[in-house]
Short mmCIF file of C-alpha atoms in Angstrom, two decimals:
data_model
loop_
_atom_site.label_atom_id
_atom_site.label_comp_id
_atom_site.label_asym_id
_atom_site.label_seq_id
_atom_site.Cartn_x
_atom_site.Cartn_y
_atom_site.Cartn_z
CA UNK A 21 34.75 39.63 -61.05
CA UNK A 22 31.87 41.19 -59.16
CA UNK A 23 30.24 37.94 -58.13
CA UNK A 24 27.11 39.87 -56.17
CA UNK A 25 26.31 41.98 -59.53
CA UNK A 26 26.34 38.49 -61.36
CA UNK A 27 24.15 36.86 -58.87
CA UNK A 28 22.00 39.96 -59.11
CA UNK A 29 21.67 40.05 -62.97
CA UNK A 30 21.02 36.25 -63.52
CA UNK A 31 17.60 35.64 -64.05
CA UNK A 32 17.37 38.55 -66.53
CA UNK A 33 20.18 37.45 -68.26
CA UNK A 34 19.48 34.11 -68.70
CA UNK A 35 15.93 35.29 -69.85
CA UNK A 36 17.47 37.84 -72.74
CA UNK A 37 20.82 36.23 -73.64
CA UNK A 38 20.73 33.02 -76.38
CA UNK A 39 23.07 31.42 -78.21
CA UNK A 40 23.39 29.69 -81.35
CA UNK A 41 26.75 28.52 -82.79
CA UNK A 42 27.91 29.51 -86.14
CA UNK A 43 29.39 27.06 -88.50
CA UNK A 44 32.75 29.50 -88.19
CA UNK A 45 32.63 29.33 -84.53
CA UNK A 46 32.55 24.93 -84.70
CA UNK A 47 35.30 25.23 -87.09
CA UNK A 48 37.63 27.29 -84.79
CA UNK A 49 37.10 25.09 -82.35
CA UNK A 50 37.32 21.78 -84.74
CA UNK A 51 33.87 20.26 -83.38
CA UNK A 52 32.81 17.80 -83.10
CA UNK A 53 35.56 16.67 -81.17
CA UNK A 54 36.24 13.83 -78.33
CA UNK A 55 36.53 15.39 -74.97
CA UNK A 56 34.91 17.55 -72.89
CA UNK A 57 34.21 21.17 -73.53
CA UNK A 58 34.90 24.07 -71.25
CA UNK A 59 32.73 27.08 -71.15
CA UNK A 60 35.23 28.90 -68.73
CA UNK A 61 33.36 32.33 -67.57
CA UNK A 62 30.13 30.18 -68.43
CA UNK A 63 27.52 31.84 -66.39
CA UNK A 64 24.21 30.58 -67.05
CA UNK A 65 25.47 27.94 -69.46
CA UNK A 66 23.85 29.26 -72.60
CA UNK A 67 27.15 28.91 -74.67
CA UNK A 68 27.47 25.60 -72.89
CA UNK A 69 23.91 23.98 -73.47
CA UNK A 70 24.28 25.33 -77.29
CA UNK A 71 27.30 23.57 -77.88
CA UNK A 72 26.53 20.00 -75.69
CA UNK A 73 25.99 18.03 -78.89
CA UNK A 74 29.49 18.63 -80.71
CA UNK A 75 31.63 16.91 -77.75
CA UNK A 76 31.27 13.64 -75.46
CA UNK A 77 30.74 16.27 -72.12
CA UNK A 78 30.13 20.01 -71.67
CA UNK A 79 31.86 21.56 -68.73
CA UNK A 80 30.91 25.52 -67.23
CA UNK A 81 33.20 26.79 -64.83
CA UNK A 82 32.21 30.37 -63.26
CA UNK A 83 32.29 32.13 -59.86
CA UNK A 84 28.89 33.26 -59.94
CA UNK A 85 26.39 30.93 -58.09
CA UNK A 86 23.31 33.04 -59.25
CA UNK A 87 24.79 32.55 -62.81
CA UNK A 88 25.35 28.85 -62.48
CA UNK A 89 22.41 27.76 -60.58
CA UNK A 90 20.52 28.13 -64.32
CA UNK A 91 23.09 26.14 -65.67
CA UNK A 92 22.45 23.63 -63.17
CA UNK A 93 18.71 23.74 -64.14
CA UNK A 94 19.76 22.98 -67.35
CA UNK A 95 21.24 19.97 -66.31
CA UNK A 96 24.73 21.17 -67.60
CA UNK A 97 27.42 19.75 -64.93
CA UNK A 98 29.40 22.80 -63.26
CA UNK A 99 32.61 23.33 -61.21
CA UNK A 100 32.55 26.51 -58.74
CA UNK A 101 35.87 27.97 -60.31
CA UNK A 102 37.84 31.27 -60.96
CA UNK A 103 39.27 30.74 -63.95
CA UNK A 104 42.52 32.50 -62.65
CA UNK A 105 42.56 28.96 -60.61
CA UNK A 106 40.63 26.08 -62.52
CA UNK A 107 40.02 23.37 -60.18
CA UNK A 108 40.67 20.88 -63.10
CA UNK A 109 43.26 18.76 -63.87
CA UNK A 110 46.14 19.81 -66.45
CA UNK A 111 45.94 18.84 -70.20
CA UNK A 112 42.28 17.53 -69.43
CA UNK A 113 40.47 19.78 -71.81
CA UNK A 114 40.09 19.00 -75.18
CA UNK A 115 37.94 22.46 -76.31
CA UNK A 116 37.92 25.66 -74.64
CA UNK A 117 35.73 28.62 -75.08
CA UNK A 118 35.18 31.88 -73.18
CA UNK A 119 32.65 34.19 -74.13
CA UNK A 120 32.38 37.41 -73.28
CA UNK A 121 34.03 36.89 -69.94
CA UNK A 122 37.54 37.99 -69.94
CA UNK A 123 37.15 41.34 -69.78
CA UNK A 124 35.06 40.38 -66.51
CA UNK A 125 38.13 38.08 -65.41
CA UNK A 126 40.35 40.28 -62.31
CA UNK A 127 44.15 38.75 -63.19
CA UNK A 128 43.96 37.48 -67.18
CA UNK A 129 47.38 36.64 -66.93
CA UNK A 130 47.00 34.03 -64.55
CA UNK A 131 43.42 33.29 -66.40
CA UNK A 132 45.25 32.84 -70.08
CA UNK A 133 47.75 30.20 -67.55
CA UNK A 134 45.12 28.56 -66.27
CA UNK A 135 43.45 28.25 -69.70
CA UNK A 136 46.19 26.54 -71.82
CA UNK A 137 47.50 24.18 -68.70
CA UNK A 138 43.64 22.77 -68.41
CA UNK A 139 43.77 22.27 -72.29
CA UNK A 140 45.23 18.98 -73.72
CA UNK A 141 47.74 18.77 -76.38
CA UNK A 142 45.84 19.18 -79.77
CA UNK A 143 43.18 21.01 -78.08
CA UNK A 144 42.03 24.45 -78.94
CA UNK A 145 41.06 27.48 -76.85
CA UNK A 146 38.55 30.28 -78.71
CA UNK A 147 38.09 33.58 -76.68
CA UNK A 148 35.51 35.53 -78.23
CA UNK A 149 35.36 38.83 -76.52
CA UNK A 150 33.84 42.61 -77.86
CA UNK A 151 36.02 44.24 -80.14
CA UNK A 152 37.00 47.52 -77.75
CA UNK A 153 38.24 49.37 -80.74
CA UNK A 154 34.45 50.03 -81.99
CA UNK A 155 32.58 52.53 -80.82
CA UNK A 156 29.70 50.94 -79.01
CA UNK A 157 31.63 48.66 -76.90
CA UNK A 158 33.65 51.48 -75.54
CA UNK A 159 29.95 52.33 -74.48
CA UNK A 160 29.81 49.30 -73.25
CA UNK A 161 33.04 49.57 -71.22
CA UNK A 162 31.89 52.70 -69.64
CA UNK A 163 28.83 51.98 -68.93
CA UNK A 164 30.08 49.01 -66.91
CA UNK A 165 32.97 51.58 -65.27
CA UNK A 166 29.85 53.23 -63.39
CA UNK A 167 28.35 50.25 -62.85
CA UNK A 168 31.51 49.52 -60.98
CA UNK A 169 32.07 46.00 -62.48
CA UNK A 170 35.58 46.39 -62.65
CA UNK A 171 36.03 45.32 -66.39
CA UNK A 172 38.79 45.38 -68.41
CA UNK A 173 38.54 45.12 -72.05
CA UNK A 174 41.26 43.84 -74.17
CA UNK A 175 41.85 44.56 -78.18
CA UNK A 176 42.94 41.13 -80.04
CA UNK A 177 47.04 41.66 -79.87
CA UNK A 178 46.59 42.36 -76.20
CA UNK A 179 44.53 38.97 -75.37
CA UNK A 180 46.98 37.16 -77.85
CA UNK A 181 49.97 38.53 -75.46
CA UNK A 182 48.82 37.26 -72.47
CA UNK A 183 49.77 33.86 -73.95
CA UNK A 184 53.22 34.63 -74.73
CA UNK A 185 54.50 32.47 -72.03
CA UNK A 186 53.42 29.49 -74.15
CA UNK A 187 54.70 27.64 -77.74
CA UNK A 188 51.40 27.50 -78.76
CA UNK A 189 49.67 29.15 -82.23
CA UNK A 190 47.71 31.88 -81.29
CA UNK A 191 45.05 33.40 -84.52
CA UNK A 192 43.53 36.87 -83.59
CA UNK A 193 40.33 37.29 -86.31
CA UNK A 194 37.96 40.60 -86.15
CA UNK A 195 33.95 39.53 -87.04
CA UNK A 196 31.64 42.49 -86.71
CA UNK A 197 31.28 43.64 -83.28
CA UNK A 198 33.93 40.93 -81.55
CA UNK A 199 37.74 39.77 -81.66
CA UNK A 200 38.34 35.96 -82.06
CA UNK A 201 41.60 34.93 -80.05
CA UNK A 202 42.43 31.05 -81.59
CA UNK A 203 45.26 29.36 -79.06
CA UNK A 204 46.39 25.80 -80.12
CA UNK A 205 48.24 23.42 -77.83
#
């Protein structure tokens, strides 16, 4: 990931990008639930600060310190983190989710690892990432090709095979504009 682009885009981001969960998003994830939540890829915490009241402690983990230092004026705790390398113990996660940040992630392989050995037994990782196979967000992609930030976007089957490796259940669901990967431990 492009850490100086993120630090550069922050402010505005935070200022322009909100979040509210939708009842389908808290049932993927089974919330409330006991447990802390991950934002992995968390930036700015807005997925994070949205979803602090559905489990006992909301986590972000990012690489960007322009990105986090809003989070950290939101009073959302933070771990400086790749996700390819979550400092975070194994099977300490109960909830997972990672918005709109794999396709930003440099080795997903090791990411979708690091994802489901952080997550406990029972727990439940939801990436939510743009669909690739619509139109705009191959704009999207290409725009952020020139912009040199080094994305790669991922249709549903190809995020679901990076967990391969693992016994675990692994939904793939299409809403609108994004692909909903569902991994169970």
């Amino acid at each position: 990931m492009s850490n100086e682009h993120f630090n550069l885009i922050a402010g505005f981001y935070n200022k322009v990008s909100s979040f509210t969960p939708s009842q389908a998003l808290l049932d993927a994830l089974d919330l409330p639930a006991v447990g802390i939540l991950l934002d992995a890829g968390g930036g700015t915490g807005r997925v994070a600060e949205a979803m602090s009241g559905y489990s006992h402690h909301t986590l972000v983990a990012d690489v960007s310190l322009g990105m986090m230092s809003y989070a950290v004026q939101k009073k959302i705790p933070c771990v400086y983190t790749p996700v390819e390398t979550l400092s975070l113990a194994s099977d300490s996660i109960a909830r997972i989710i990672m918005m709109d940040a794999l396709h930003h992630v440099r080795d997903q392989t090791a990411a979708a690892r690091e994802l489901f050995r952080v997550l406990k037994p029972g727990g439940t990782c939801l990436i939510i990432e743009p669909d690739i196979r619509k139109v705009g967000v191959k704009v999207i992609a290409l725009m952020e090709k020139i912009l040199l930030m080094r994305s790669r976007f991922l249709d549903g089957d190809e995020i679901a095979g990076l967990f391969s490796f693992a016994p675990a259940g692994v939904e793939v669901k299409y809403f609108d504009k994004n692909v909903w990967v569902m991994i169970k431990k």
